[in-house]
């Protein structure tokens, strides 16, 4: 099997590329850069620079490589920056038109497509976990709206697709919430973290394993995938996530819990309810992601804590 992965310089794309190679498959990695830092040394890996907002280049590259599967991780993910007027066209070009070009190219070569999306496609209200087949979409911000439009394009263009929504990603190959909280704790008595946005984090190494499990099947459709809760319904806040990070990393900085309104620093609106119902994974026969605390311990060990 030959797998084409977009966005391999990001957290998830890099781990998907690594997992594909570990399984013994051929991998073509792509991103904007002319080369990729710290790429696994593997004869089955090819790297090609690719701007997914360039329709001609996307079709030319994917038709030339002719993969069996495309895992589309490339995206504009800077949520606050997406709200700025000067970035609106760029966000749309990457998350909407870029996804359109990748989906159309996948159809041309008859490849399966994995599209990575987000809980931000929902309005973030209530307390019930979002079902993957929920149709009540109401994105709160431009990032969420662009990802929902990307979802719609995939679903209208293809039959052989996996639409996978995750939340609160953290991984070795890039910046993320965990790294930020460890950095800002230095020299501080306390940090301020919101306590009314609820969900579950996702370790990209665990998600990458699941995605490659998926592409080995034809169990297409929408799925939600984050790490598991400690027990059913035990979702957490960003403050909980921070406290557990500090506990494992032996950081003594205290966590000051505040509401989103009290925090008041984000340009884009954030969802209060990021709970995702992952039960469809097990019903389809997929192995769920491990407990988030276990994932966090493994991640902190991976980055030297």
PDB file of C-alpha atoms in Angstrom:
ATOM      1  CA  UNK A   1       0.000   0.000   0.000  1.00  0.00           C
ATOM      2  CA  UNK A   2       1.227   3.488  -0.886  1.00  0.00           C
ATOM      3  CA  UNK A   3       0.135   6.315   1.415  1.00  0.00           C
ATOM      4  CA  UNK A   4       0.339  10.037   0.629  1.00  0.00           C
ATOM      5  CA  UNK A   5       0.376  12.236   3.764  1.00  0.00           C
ATOM      6  CA  UNK A   6      -0.120  16.011   3.619  1.00  0.00           C
ATOM      7  CA  UNK A   7       1.188  18.310   6.356  1.00  0.00           C
ATOM      8  CA  UNK A   8       4.024  16.060   7.545  1.00  0.00           C
ATOM      9  CA  UNK A   9       5.856  18.941   9.232  1.00  0.00           C
ATOM     10  CA  UNK A  10       2.969  19.195  11.702  1.00  0.00           C
ATOM     11  CA  UNK A  11       2.357  17.127  14.817  1.00  0.00           C
ATOM     12  CA  UNK A  12      -0.155  14.674  13.407  1.00  0.00           C
ATOM     13  CA  UNK A  13       1.188  14.456   9.861  1.00  0.00           C
ATOM     14  CA  UNK A  14       4.647  13.572  11.143  1.00  0.00           C
ATOM     15  CA  UNK A  15       3.335  10.811  13.408  1.00  0.00           C
ATOM     16  CA  UNK A  16       1.123   9.410  10.641  1.00  0.00           C
ATOM     17  CA  UNK A  17       4.128   9.280   8.314  1.00  0.00           C
ATOM     18  CA  UNK A  18       6.134   7.490  11.004  1.00  0.00           C
ATOM     19  CA  UNK A  19       3.330   4.989  11.689  1.00  0.00           C
ATOM     20  CA  UNK A  20       2.870   4.245   7.981  1.00  0.00           C
ATOM     21  CA  UNK A  21       6.565   3.440   7.682  1.00  0.00           C
ATOM     22  CA  UNK A  22       6.508   1.299  10.836  1.00  0.00           C
ATOM     23  CA  UNK A  23       3.759  -0.822   9.269  1.00  0.00           C
ATOM     24  CA  UNK A  24       5.969  -1.461   6.253  1.00  0.00           C
ATOM     25  CA  UNK A  25       4.017   0.634   3.757  1.00  0.00           C
ATOM     26  CA  UNK A  26       5.405   3.084   1.223  1.00  0.00           C
ATOM     27  CA  UNK A  27       4.925   6.734   2.214  1.00  0.00           C
ATOM     28  CA  UNK A  28       4.999  10.004   0.306  1.00  0.00           C
ATOM     29  CA  UNK A  29       5.131  12.941   2.712  1.00  0.00           C
ATOM     30  CA  UNK A  30       4.323  16.492   1.647  1.00  0.00           C
ATOM     31  CA  UNK A  31       4.362  19.979   3.118  1.00  0.00           C
ATOM     32  CA  UNK A  32       5.156  23.550   2.094  1.00  0.00           C
ATOM     33  CA  UNK A  33       8.884  23.348   2.842  1.00  0.00           C
ATOM     34  CA  UNK A  34      11.477  22.245   0.293  1.00  0.00           C
ATOM     35  CA  UNK A  35      12.582  19.513   2.684  1.00  0.00           C
ATOM     36  CA  UNK A  36      11.569  18.025   6.036  1.00  0.00           C
ATOM     37  CA  UNK A  37      13.612  18.215   9.234  1.00  0.00           C
ATOM     38  CA  UNK A  38      14.218  15.029  11.220  1.00  0.00           C
ATOM     39  CA  UNK A  39      12.492  12.836   8.648  1.00  0.00           C
ATOM     40  CA  UNK A  40      12.761   9.102   9.397  1.00  0.00           C
ATOM     41  CA  UNK A  41      15.554   7.548   7.362  1.00  0.00           C
ATOM     42  CA  UNK A  42      13.638   4.973   5.394  1.00  0.00           C
ATOM     43  CA  UNK A  43      13.900   3.748   1.842  1.00  0.00           C
ATOM     44  CA  UNK A  44      10.109   3.659   1.610  1.00  0.00           C
ATOM     45  CA  UNK A  45       9.818   7.407   2.302  1.00  0.00           C
ATOM     46  CA  UNK A  46       9.593  10.029  -0.420  1.00  0.00           C
ATOM     47  CA  UNK A  47       9.159  13.728   0.397  1.00  0.00           C
ATOM     48  CA  UNK A  48       7.649  16.207  -2.048  1.00  0.00           C
ATOM     49  CA  UNK A  49       7.050  19.928  -1.387  1.00  0.00           C
ATOM     50  CA  UNK A  50       3.415  20.806  -2.015  1.00  0.00           C
ATOM     51  CA  UNK A  51       1.197  23.843  -1.525  1.00  0.00           C
ATOM     52  CA  UNK A  52      -2.284  22.338  -1.297  1.00  0.00           C
ATOM     53  CA  UNK A  53      -3.853  25.662  -2.314  1.00  0.00           C
ATOM     54  CA  UNK A  54      -2.275  25.236  -5.781  1.00  0.00           C
ATOM     55  CA  UNK A  55      -4.851  23.173  -7.695  1.00  0.00           C
ATOM     56  CA  UNK A  56      -2.616  22.341 -10.647  1.00  0.00           C
ATOM     57  CA  UNK A  57       0.253  21.235  -8.424  1.00  0.00           C
ATOM     58  CA  UNK A  58      -1.990  19.108  -6.207  1.00  0.00           C
ATOM     59  CA  UNK A  59      -3.435  17.210  -9.165  1.00  0.00           C
ATOM     60  CA  UNK A  60      -0.068  16.878 -10.878  1.00  0.00           C
ATOM     61  CA  UNK A  61       1.659  15.564  -7.731  1.00  0.00           C
ATOM     62  CA  UNK A  62      -1.022  13.126  -6.597  1.00  0.00           C
ATOM     63  CA  UNK A  63      -1.640  11.781 -10.093  1.00  0.00           C
ATOM     64  CA  UNK A  64       2.102  11.239 -10.535  1.00  0.00           C
ATOM     65  CA  UNK A  65       2.523   9.496  -7.165  1.00  0.00           C
ATOM     66  CA  UNK A  66      -0.786   7.605  -7.571  1.00  0.00           C
ATOM     67  CA  UNK A  67      -1.243   6.602  -3.896  1.00  0.00           C
ATOM     68  CA  UNK A  68      -3.744   4.060  -2.614  1.00  0.00           C
ATOM     69  CA  UNK A  69      -4.557   6.298   0.352  1.00  0.00           C
ATOM     70  CA  UNK A  70      -4.275  10.015   1.127  1.00  0.00           C
ATOM     71  CA  UNK A  71      -4.163  11.127   4.763  1.00  0.00           C
ATOM     72  CA  UNK A  72      -4.945  14.834   4.644  1.00  0.00           C
ATOM     73  CA  UNK A  73      -3.438  16.468   7.747  1.00  0.00           C
ATOM     74  CA  UNK A  74      -2.445  19.811   6.214  1.00  0.00           C
ATOM     75  CA  UNK A  75      -4.584  22.679   7.489  1.00  0.00           C
ATOM     76  CA  UNK A  76      -4.634  26.224   8.775  1.00  0.00           C
ATOM     77  CA  UNK A  77      -4.949  25.618  12.537  1.00  0.00           C
ATOM     78  CA  UNK A  78      -4.079  29.041  14.025  1.00  0.00           C
ATOM     79  CA  UNK A  79      -7.551  29.675  15.432  1.00  0.00           C
ATOM     80  CA  UNK A  80      -7.128  33.263  16.599  1.00  0.00           C
ATOM     81  CA  UNK A  81      -5.103  34.323  13.547  1.00  0.00           C
ATOM     82  CA  UNK A  82      -7.907  32.993  11.338  1.00  0.00           C
ATOM     83  CA  UNK A  83     -10.158  35.770  12.682  1.00  0.00           C
ATOM     84  CA  UNK A  84      -7.930  38.533  11.322  1.00  0.00           C
ATOM     85  CA  UNK A  85      -9.139  40.143   8.117  1.00  0.00           C
ATOM     86  CA  UNK A  86      -5.747  39.812   6.420  1.00  0.00           C
ATOM     87  CA  UNK A  87      -5.828  36.019   6.873  1.00  0.00           C
ATOM     88  CA  UNK A  88      -9.372  35.242   5.744  1.00  0.00           C
ATOM     89  CA  UNK A  89      -8.423  34.400   2.153  1.00  0.00           C
ATOM     90  CA  UNK A  90      -5.497  32.237   3.285  1.00  0.00           C
ATOM     91  CA  UNK A  91      -7.640  30.227   5.696  1.00  0.00           C
ATOM     92  CA  UNK A  92     -10.218  29.598   2.975  1.00  0.00           C
ATOM     93  CA  UNK A  93      -7.534  28.746   0.404  1.00  0.00           C
ATOM     94  CA  UNK A  94      -5.991  26.082   2.647  1.00  0.00           C
ATOM     95  CA  UNK A  95      -8.891  24.567   4.586  1.00  0.00           C
ATOM     96  CA  UNK A  96     -11.573  24.773   1.900  1.00  0.00           C
ATOM     97  CA  UNK A  97     -10.055  25.014  -1.580  1.00  0.00           C
ATOM     98  CA  UNK A  98      -6.987  22.961  -0.607  1.00  0.00           C
ATOM     99  CA  UNK A  99      -9.249  20.222   0.690  1.00  0.00           C
ATOM    100  CA  UNK A 100     -11.311  20.404  -2.514  1.00  0.00           C
ATOM    101  CA  UNK A 101      -8.206  19.886  -4.660  1.00  0.00           C
ATOM    102  CA  UNK A 102      -6.982  16.967  -2.542  1.00  0.00           C
ATOM    103  CA  UNK A 103     -10.419  15.308  -2.571  1.00  0.00           C
ATOM    104  CA  UNK A 104     -10.763  15.734  -6.344  1.00  0.00           C
ATOM    105  CA  UNK A 105      -7.283  14.297  -6.878  1.00  0.00           C
ATOM    106  CA  UNK A 106      -8.140  11.361  -4.598  1.00  0.00           C
ATOM    107  CA  UNK A 107     -11.189  10.660  -6.757  1.00  0.00           C
ATOM    108  CA  UNK A 108      -9.096  10.833  -9.927  1.00  0.00           C
ATOM    109  CA  UNK A 109      -6.661   8.146  -8.698  1.00  0.00           C
ATOM    110  CA  UNK A 110      -9.377   6.200  -6.819  1.00  0.00           C
ATOM    111  CA  UNK A 111      -7.597   6.630  -3.475  1.00  0.00           C
ATOM    112  CA  UNK A 112      -9.124   6.402  -0.025  1.00  0.00           C
ATOM    113  CA  UNK A 113      -9.051   9.736   1.806  1.00  0.00           C
ATOM    114  CA  UNK A 114      -8.676  10.438   5.517  1.00  0.00           C
ATOM    115  CA  UNK A 115      -9.744  13.978   6.362  1.00  0.00           C
ATOM    116  CA  UNK A 116      -8.830  15.335   9.802  1.00  0.00           C
ATOM    117  CA  UNK A 117     -11.381  17.681  11.296  1.00  0.00           C
ATOM    118  CA  UNK A 118     -12.328  19.181  14.636  1.00  0.00           C
ATOM    119  CA  UNK A 119     -14.964  19.596  17.334  1.00  0.00           C
ATOM    120  CA  UNK A 120     -15.032  23.269  16.291  1.00  0.00           C
ATOM    121  CA  UNK A 121     -17.593  22.411  13.604  1.00  0.00           C
ATOM    122  CA  UNK A 122     -20.208  22.354  16.410  1.00  0.00           C
ATOM    123  CA  UNK A 123     -21.501  25.285  18.465  1.00  0.00           C
ATOM    124  CA  UNK A 124     -19.889  24.049  21.690  1.00  0.00           C
ATOM    125  CA  UNK A 125     -23.061  24.389  23.752  1.00  0.00           C
ATOM    126  CA  UNK A 126     -24.670  21.912  26.154  1.00  0.00           C
ATOM    127  CA  UNK A 127     -23.041  19.072  28.049  1.00  0.00           C
ATOM    128  CA  UNK A 128     -23.794  16.009  25.911  1.00  0.00           C
ATOM    129  CA  UNK A 129     -20.966  14.474  23.861  1.00  0.00           C
ATOM    130  CA  UNK A 130     -21.258  15.234  20.163  1.00  0.00           C
ATOM    131  CA  UNK A 131     -22.167  12.229  18.009  1.00  0.00           C
ATOM    132  CA  UNK A 132     -20.057  11.899  14.839  1.00  0.00           C
ATOM    133  CA  UNK A 133     -23.195  11.738  12.706  1.00  0.00           C
ATOM    134  CA  UNK A 134     -24.746  14.827  14.313  1.00  0.00           C
ATOM    135  CA  UNK A 135     -26.026  17.260  11.664  1.00  0.00           C
ATOM    136  CA  UNK A 136     -26.538  20.342  13.855  1.00  0.00           C
ATOM    137  CA  UNK A 137     -23.477  22.306  12.755  1.00  0.00           C
ATOM    138  CA  UNK A 138     -22.938  25.862  13.948  1.00  0.00           C
ATOM    139  CA  UNK A 139     -19.224  26.756  14.002  1.00  0.00           C
ATOM    140  CA  UNK A 140     -18.271  29.560  16.388  1.00  0.00           C
ATOM    141  CA  UNK A 141     -15.330  30.918  14.439  1.00  0.00           C
ATOM    142  CA  UNK A 142     -13.738  31.073  10.988  1.00  0.00           C
ATOM    143  CA  UNK A 143     -11.459  28.123  11.631  1.00  0.00           C
ATOM    144  CA  UNK A 144     -14.427  25.919  12.539  1.00  0.00           C
ATOM    145  CA  UNK A 145     -16.458  27.175   9.588  1.00  0.00           C
ATOM    146  CA  UNK A 146     -13.616  26.462   7.170  1.00  0.00           C
ATOM    147  CA  UNK A 147     -13.177  22.929   8.502  1.00  0.00           C
ATOM    148  CA  UNK A 148     -16.911  22.239   8.234  1.00  0.00           C
ATOM    149  CA  UNK A 149     -16.856  23.413   4.623  1.00  0.00           C
ATOM    150  CA  UNK A 150     -13.911  21.066   4.037  1.00  0.00           C
ATOM    151  CA  UNK A 151     -15.948  18.214   5.520  1.00  0.00           C
ATOM    152  CA  UNK A 152     -18.863  18.992   3.214  1.00  0.00           C
ATOM    153  CA  UNK A 153     -16.594  18.956   0.166  1.00  0.00           C
ATOM    154  CA  UNK A 154     -15.099  15.579   1.104  1.00  0.00           C
ATOM    155  CA  UNK A 155     -18.520  14.050   1.661  1.00  0.00           C
ATOM    156  CA  UNK A 156     -19.894  15.394  -1.614  1.00  0.00           C
ATOM    157  CA  UNK A 157     -16.845  14.437  -3.675  1.00  0.00           C
ATOM    158  CA  UNK A 158     -15.977  10.961  -2.409  1.00  0.00           C
ATOM    159  CA  UNK A 159     -17.435   7.681  -1.260  1.00  0.00           C
ATOM    160  CA  UNK A 160     -14.197   6.174   0.077  1.00  0.00           C
ATOM    161  CA  UNK A 161     -13.413   8.526   2.935  1.00  0.00           C
ATOM    162  CA  UNK A 162     -12.807   8.567   6.679  1.00  0.00           C
ATOM    163  CA  UNK A 163     -13.785  11.867   8.306  1.00  0.00           C
ATOM    164  CA  UNK A 164     -12.082  11.918  11.707  1.00  0.00           C
ATOM    165  CA  UNK A 165     -12.684  14.696  14.242  1.00  0.00           C
ATOM    166  CA  UNK A 166     -10.211  15.122  17.092  1.00  0.00           C
ATOM    167  CA  UNK A 167      -9.612  17.796  19.746  1.00  0.00           C
ATOM    168  CA  UNK A 168      -6.824  19.322  21.830  1.00  0.00           C
ATOM    169  CA  UNK A 169      -3.954  17.715  19.889  1.00  0.00           C
ATOM    170  CA  UNK A 170      -0.492  17.345  21.380  1.00  0.00           C
ATOM    171  CA  UNK A 171       2.550  15.628  19.875  1.00  0.00           C
ATOM    172  CA  UNK A 172       6.319  15.716  19.713  1.00  0.00           C
ATOM    173  CA  UNK A 173       6.762  17.412  16.349  1.00  0.00           C
ATOM    174  CA  UNK A 174       5.462  20.899  17.016  1.00  0.00           C
ATOM    175  CA  UNK A 175       4.059  23.408  19.463  1.00  0.00           C
ATOM    176  CA  UNK A 176       0.991  22.609  21.527  1.00  0.00           C
ATOM    177  CA  UNK A 177      -0.827  23.415  24.769  1.00  0.00           C
ATOM    178  CA  UNK A 178       1.341  21.113  26.911  1.00  0.00           C
ATOM    179  CA  UNK A 179       4.596  22.657  25.711  1.00  0.00           C
ATOM    180  CA  UNK A 180       3.167  26.142  26.186  1.00  0.00           C
ATOM    181  CA  UNK A 181       2.053  25.477  29.764  1.00  0.00           C
ATOM    182  CA  UNK A 182       5.427  23.976  30.660  1.00  0.00           C
ATOM    183  CA  UNK A 183       7.198  26.981  29.178  1.00  0.00           C
ATOM    184  CA  UNK A 184       5.116  29.679  30.845  1.00  0.00           C
ATOM    185  CA  UNK A 185       5.316  27.939  34.233  1.00  0.00           C
ATOM    186  CA  UNK A 186       8.991  28.799  34.489  1.00  0.00           C
ATOM    187  CA  UNK A 187       9.563  31.363  37.220  1.00  0.00           C
ATOM    188  CA  UNK A 188       5.857  31.822  37.954  1.00  0.00           C
ATOM    189  CA  UNK A 189       3.969  31.250  41.171  1.00  0.00           C
ATOM    190  CA  UNK A 190       0.769  30.479  39.267  1.00  0.00           C
ATOM    191  CA  UNK A 191      -0.705  30.337  35.757  1.00  0.00           C
ATOM    192  CA  UNK A 192      -4.270  31.220  34.766  1.00  0.00           C
ATOM    193  CA  UNK A 193      -6.205  28.549  32.852  1.00  0.00           C
ATOM    194  CA  UNK A 194      -9.853  28.300  31.798  1.00  0.00           C
ATOM    195  CA  UNK A 195     -11.969  25.775  33.648  1.00  0.00           C
ATOM    196  CA  UNK A 196     -15.263  25.900  31.726  1.00  0.00           C
ATOM    197  CA  UNK A 197     -14.181  24.486  28.349  1.00  0.00           C
ATOM    198  CA  UNK A 198     -14.623  20.729  28.629  1.00  0.00           C
ATOM    199  CA  UNK A 199     -13.330  17.869  26.459  1.00  0.00           C
ATOM    200  CA  UNK A 200     -10.517  15.334  26.167  1.00  0.00           C
ATOM    201  CA  UNK A 201      -7.024  15.751  24.655  1.00  0.00           C
ATOM    202  CA  UNK A 202      -5.546  13.729  21.806  1.00  0.00           C
ATOM    203  CA  UNK A 203      -1.967  12.422  21.615  1.00  0.00           C
ATOM    204  CA  UNK A 204      -1.021  12.471  17.944  1.00  0.00           C
ATOM    205  CA  UNK A 205       1.013   9.269  18.228  1.00  0.00           C
ATOM    206  CA  UNK A 206      -2.093   7.409  19.413  1.00  0.00           C
ATOM    207  CA  UNK A 207      -4.307   9.038  16.779  1.00  0.00           C
ATOM    208  CA  UNK A 208      -1.811   8.159  14.044  1.00  0.00           C
ATOM    209  CA  UNK A 209      -2.014   4.490  15.058  1.00  0.00           C
ATOM    210  CA  UNK A 210      -5.802   4.599  14.761  1.00  0.00           C
ATOM    211  CA  UNK A 211      -5.721   6.329  11.370  1.00  0.00           C
ATOM    212  CA  UNK A 212      -3.443   3.673   9.911  1.00  0.00           C
ATOM    213  CA  UNK A 213      -5.696   0.999  11.419  1.00  0.00           C
ATOM    214  CA  UNK A 214      -8.558   2.664   9.552  1.00  0.00           C
ATOM    215  CA  UNK A 215      -6.889   2.803   6.155  1.00  0.00           C
ATOM    216  CA  UNK A 216      -6.302  -0.928   6.334  1.00  0.00           C
ATOM    217  CA  UNK A 217     -10.116  -1.298   6.162  1.00  0.00           C
ATOM    218  CA  UNK A 218     -13.058  -0.060   4.136  1.00  0.00           C
ATOM    219  CA  UNK A 219     -15.129   0.992   7.165  1.00  0.00           C
ATOM    220  CA  UNK A 220     -15.720   4.468   5.786  1.00  0.00           C
ATOM    221  CA  UNK A 221     -17.633   7.290   7.439  1.00  0.00           C
ATOM    222  CA  UNK A 222     -17.454   9.884  10.196  1.00  0.00           C
ATOM    223  CA  UNK A 223     -15.660   9.144  13.449  1.00  0.00           C
ATOM    224  CA  UNK A 224     -14.659  10.977  16.607  1.00  0.00           C
ATOM    225  CA  UNK A 225     -11.261  10.145  18.081  1.00  0.00           C
ATOM    226  CA  UNK A 226      -9.618  11.571  21.198  1.00  0.00           C
ATOM    227  CA  UNK A 227      -7.852   9.776  23.998  1.00  0.00           C
ATOM    228  CA  UNK A 228     -10.192   8.002  26.391  1.00  0.00           C
ATOM    229  CA  UNK A 229     -11.564   9.373  29.630  1.00  0.00           C
ATOM    230  CA  UNK A 230     -10.459   7.874  32.962  1.00  0.00           C
ATOM    231  CA  UNK A 231     -13.977   6.487  33.307  1.00  0.00           C
ATOM    232  CA  UNK A 232     -17.131   7.029  31.195  1.00  0.00           C
ATOM    233  CA  UNK A 233     -18.154  10.666  31.221  1.00  0.00           C
ATOM    234  CA  UNK A 234     -15.000  11.880  32.988  1.00  0.00           C
ATOM    235  CA  UNK A 235     -14.231  14.704  30.594  1.00  0.00           C
ATOM    236  CA  UNK A 236     -11.792  17.395  31.731  1.00  0.00           C
ATOM    237  CA  UNK A 237     -11.108  21.120  31.461  1.00  0.00           C
ATOM    238  CA  UNK A 238      -7.977  22.853  30.234  1.00  0.00           C
ATOM    239  CA  UNK A 239      -7.198  23.570  33.892  1.00  0.00           C
ATOM    240  CA  UNK A 240      -7.419  19.852  34.719  1.00  0.00           C
ATOM    241  CA  UNK A 241      -5.126  19.106  31.794  1.00  0.00           C
ATOM    242  CA  UNK A 242      -2.609  21.664  33.040  1.00  0.00           C
ATOM    243  CA  UNK A 243      -2.632  20.372  36.613  1.00  0.00           C
ATOM    244  CA  UNK A 244      -1.997  16.801  35.460  1.00  0.00           C
ATOM    245  CA  UNK A 245       0.830  18.007  33.202  1.00  0.00           C
ATOM    246  CA  UNK A 246       2.471  19.802  36.113  1.00  0.00           C
ATOM    247  CA  UNK A 247       1.978  16.832  38.441  1.00  0.00           C
ATOM    248  CA  UNK A 248       3.680  14.396  36.057  1.00  0.00           C
ATOM    249  CA  UNK A 249       6.452  16.856  35.141  1.00  0.00           C
ATOM    250  CA  UNK A 250       7.043  17.793  38.816  1.00  0.00           C
ATOM    251  CA  UNK A 251       6.271  21.461  38.182  1.00  0.00           C
ATOM    252  CA  UNK A 252       5.307  23.329  41.355  1.00  0.00           C
ATOM    253  CA  UNK A 253       3.524  26.249  39.669  1.00  0.00           C
ATOM    254  CA  UNK A 254      -0.089  26.528  40.822  1.00  0.00           C
ATOM    255  CA  UNK A 255      -3.066  26.610  38.448  1.00  0.00           C
ATOM    256  CA  UNK A 256      -5.534  29.469  38.913  1.00  0.00           C
ATOM    257  CA  UNK A 257      -8.892  28.407  37.466  1.00  0.00           C
ATOM    258  CA  UNK A 258     -10.991  31.052  35.676  1.00  0.00           C
ATOM    259  CA  UNK A 259     -13.966  31.196  33.339  1.00  0.00           C
ATOM    260  CA  UNK A 260     -13.575  31.896  29.641  1.00  0.00           C
ATOM    261  CA  UNK A 261     -15.099  35.325  30.226  1.00  0.00           C
ATOM    262  CA  UNK A 262     -12.615  36.086  32.995  1.00  0.00           C
ATOM    263  CA  UNK A 263      -9.711  34.924  30.838  1.00  0.00           C
ATOM    264  CA  UNK A 264     -10.820  37.086  27.929  1.00  0.00           C
ATOM    265  CA  UNK A 265      -7.657  36.915  25.808  1.00  0.00           C
ATOM    266  CA  UNK A 266      -8.769  34.896  22.788  1.00  0.00           C
ATOM    267  CA  UNK A 267      -9.728  36.620  19.558  1.00  0.00           C
ATOM    268  CA  UNK A 268     -11.804  33.651  18.356  1.00  0.00           C
ATOM    269  CA  UNK A 269     -14.714  32.185  20.284  1.00  0.00           C
ATOM    270  CA  UNK A 270     -13.975  28.804  21.837  1.00  0.00           C
ATOM    271  CA  UNK A 271     -16.475  25.965  22.407  1.00  0.00           C
ATOM    272  CA  UNK A 272     -17.468  25.236  25.992  1.00  0.00           C
ATOM    273  CA  UNK A 273     -18.472  21.695  25.058  1.00  0.00           C
ATOM    274  CA  UNK A 274     -15.747  19.773  23.223  1.00  0.00           C
ATOM    275  CA  UNK A 275     -16.974  16.396  24.448  1.00  0.00           C
ATOM    276  CA  UNK A 276     -16.827  13.897  21.580  1.00  0.00           C
ATOM    277  CA  UNK A 277     -18.698  10.582  21.549  1.00  0.00           C
ATOM    278  CA  UNK A 278     -16.171   7.943  20.436  1.00  0.00           C
ATOM    279  CA  UNK A 279     -18.358   4.849  20.789  1.00  0.00           C
ATOM    280  CA  UNK A 280     -18.699   4.463  17.016  1.00  0.00           C
ATOM    281  CA  UNK A 281     -15.026   3.462  16.875  1.00  0.00           C
ATOM    282  CA  UNK A 282     -15.594   0.337  18.931  1.00  0.00           C
ATOM    283  CA  UNK A 283     -18.823  -0.476  17.117  1.00  0.00           C
ATOM    284  CA  UNK A 284     -16.807  -0.454  13.889  1.00  0.00           C
ATOM    285  CA  UNK A 285     -14.192  -2.752  15.428  1.00  0.00           C
ATOM    286  CA  UNK A 286     -11.442  -0.165  15.924  1.00  0.00           C
ATOM    287  CA  UNK A 287      -9.275  -0.102  19.034  1.00  0.00           C
ATOM    288  CA  UNK A 288      -9.965   3.142  20.958  1.00  0.00           C
ATOM    289  CA  UNK A 289      -7.175   5.475  22.005  1.00  0.00           C
ATOM    290  CA  UNK A 290      -5.742   4.890  25.519  1.00  0.00           C
ATOM    291  CA  UNK A 291      -6.585   6.933  28.605  1.00  0.00           C
ATOM    292  CA  UNK A 292      -5.470  10.553  28.269  1.00  0.00           C
ATOM    293  CA  UNK A 293      -3.397  10.439  31.462  1.00  0.00           C
ATOM    294  CA  UNK A 294      -1.448   7.474  30.131  1.00  0.00           C
ATOM    295  CA  UNK A 295      -0.977   9.323  26.842  1.00  0.00           C
ATOM    296  CA  UNK A 296       0.236  12.446  28.637  1.00  0.00           C
ATOM    297  CA  UNK A 297       2.764  10.439  30.663  1.00  0.00           C
ATOM    298  CA  UNK A 298       4.154   8.852  27.513  1.00  0.00           C
ATOM    299  CA  UNK A 299       4.313  12.186  25.728  1.00  0.00           C
ATOM    300  CA  UNK A 300       6.111  13.951  28.573  1.00  0.00           C
ATOM    301  CA  UNK A 301       8.637  11.122  28.685  1.00  0.00           C
ATOM    302  CA  UNK A 302       9.081  11.452  24.923  1.00  0.00           C
ATOM    303  CA  UNK A 303       9.979  15.145  25.238  1.00  0.00           C
ATOM    304  CA  UNK A 304      12.270  14.630  28.233  1.00  0.00           C
ATOM    305  CA  UNK A 305      10.119  15.067  31.363  1.00  0.00           C
TER     306      UNK A 305
END
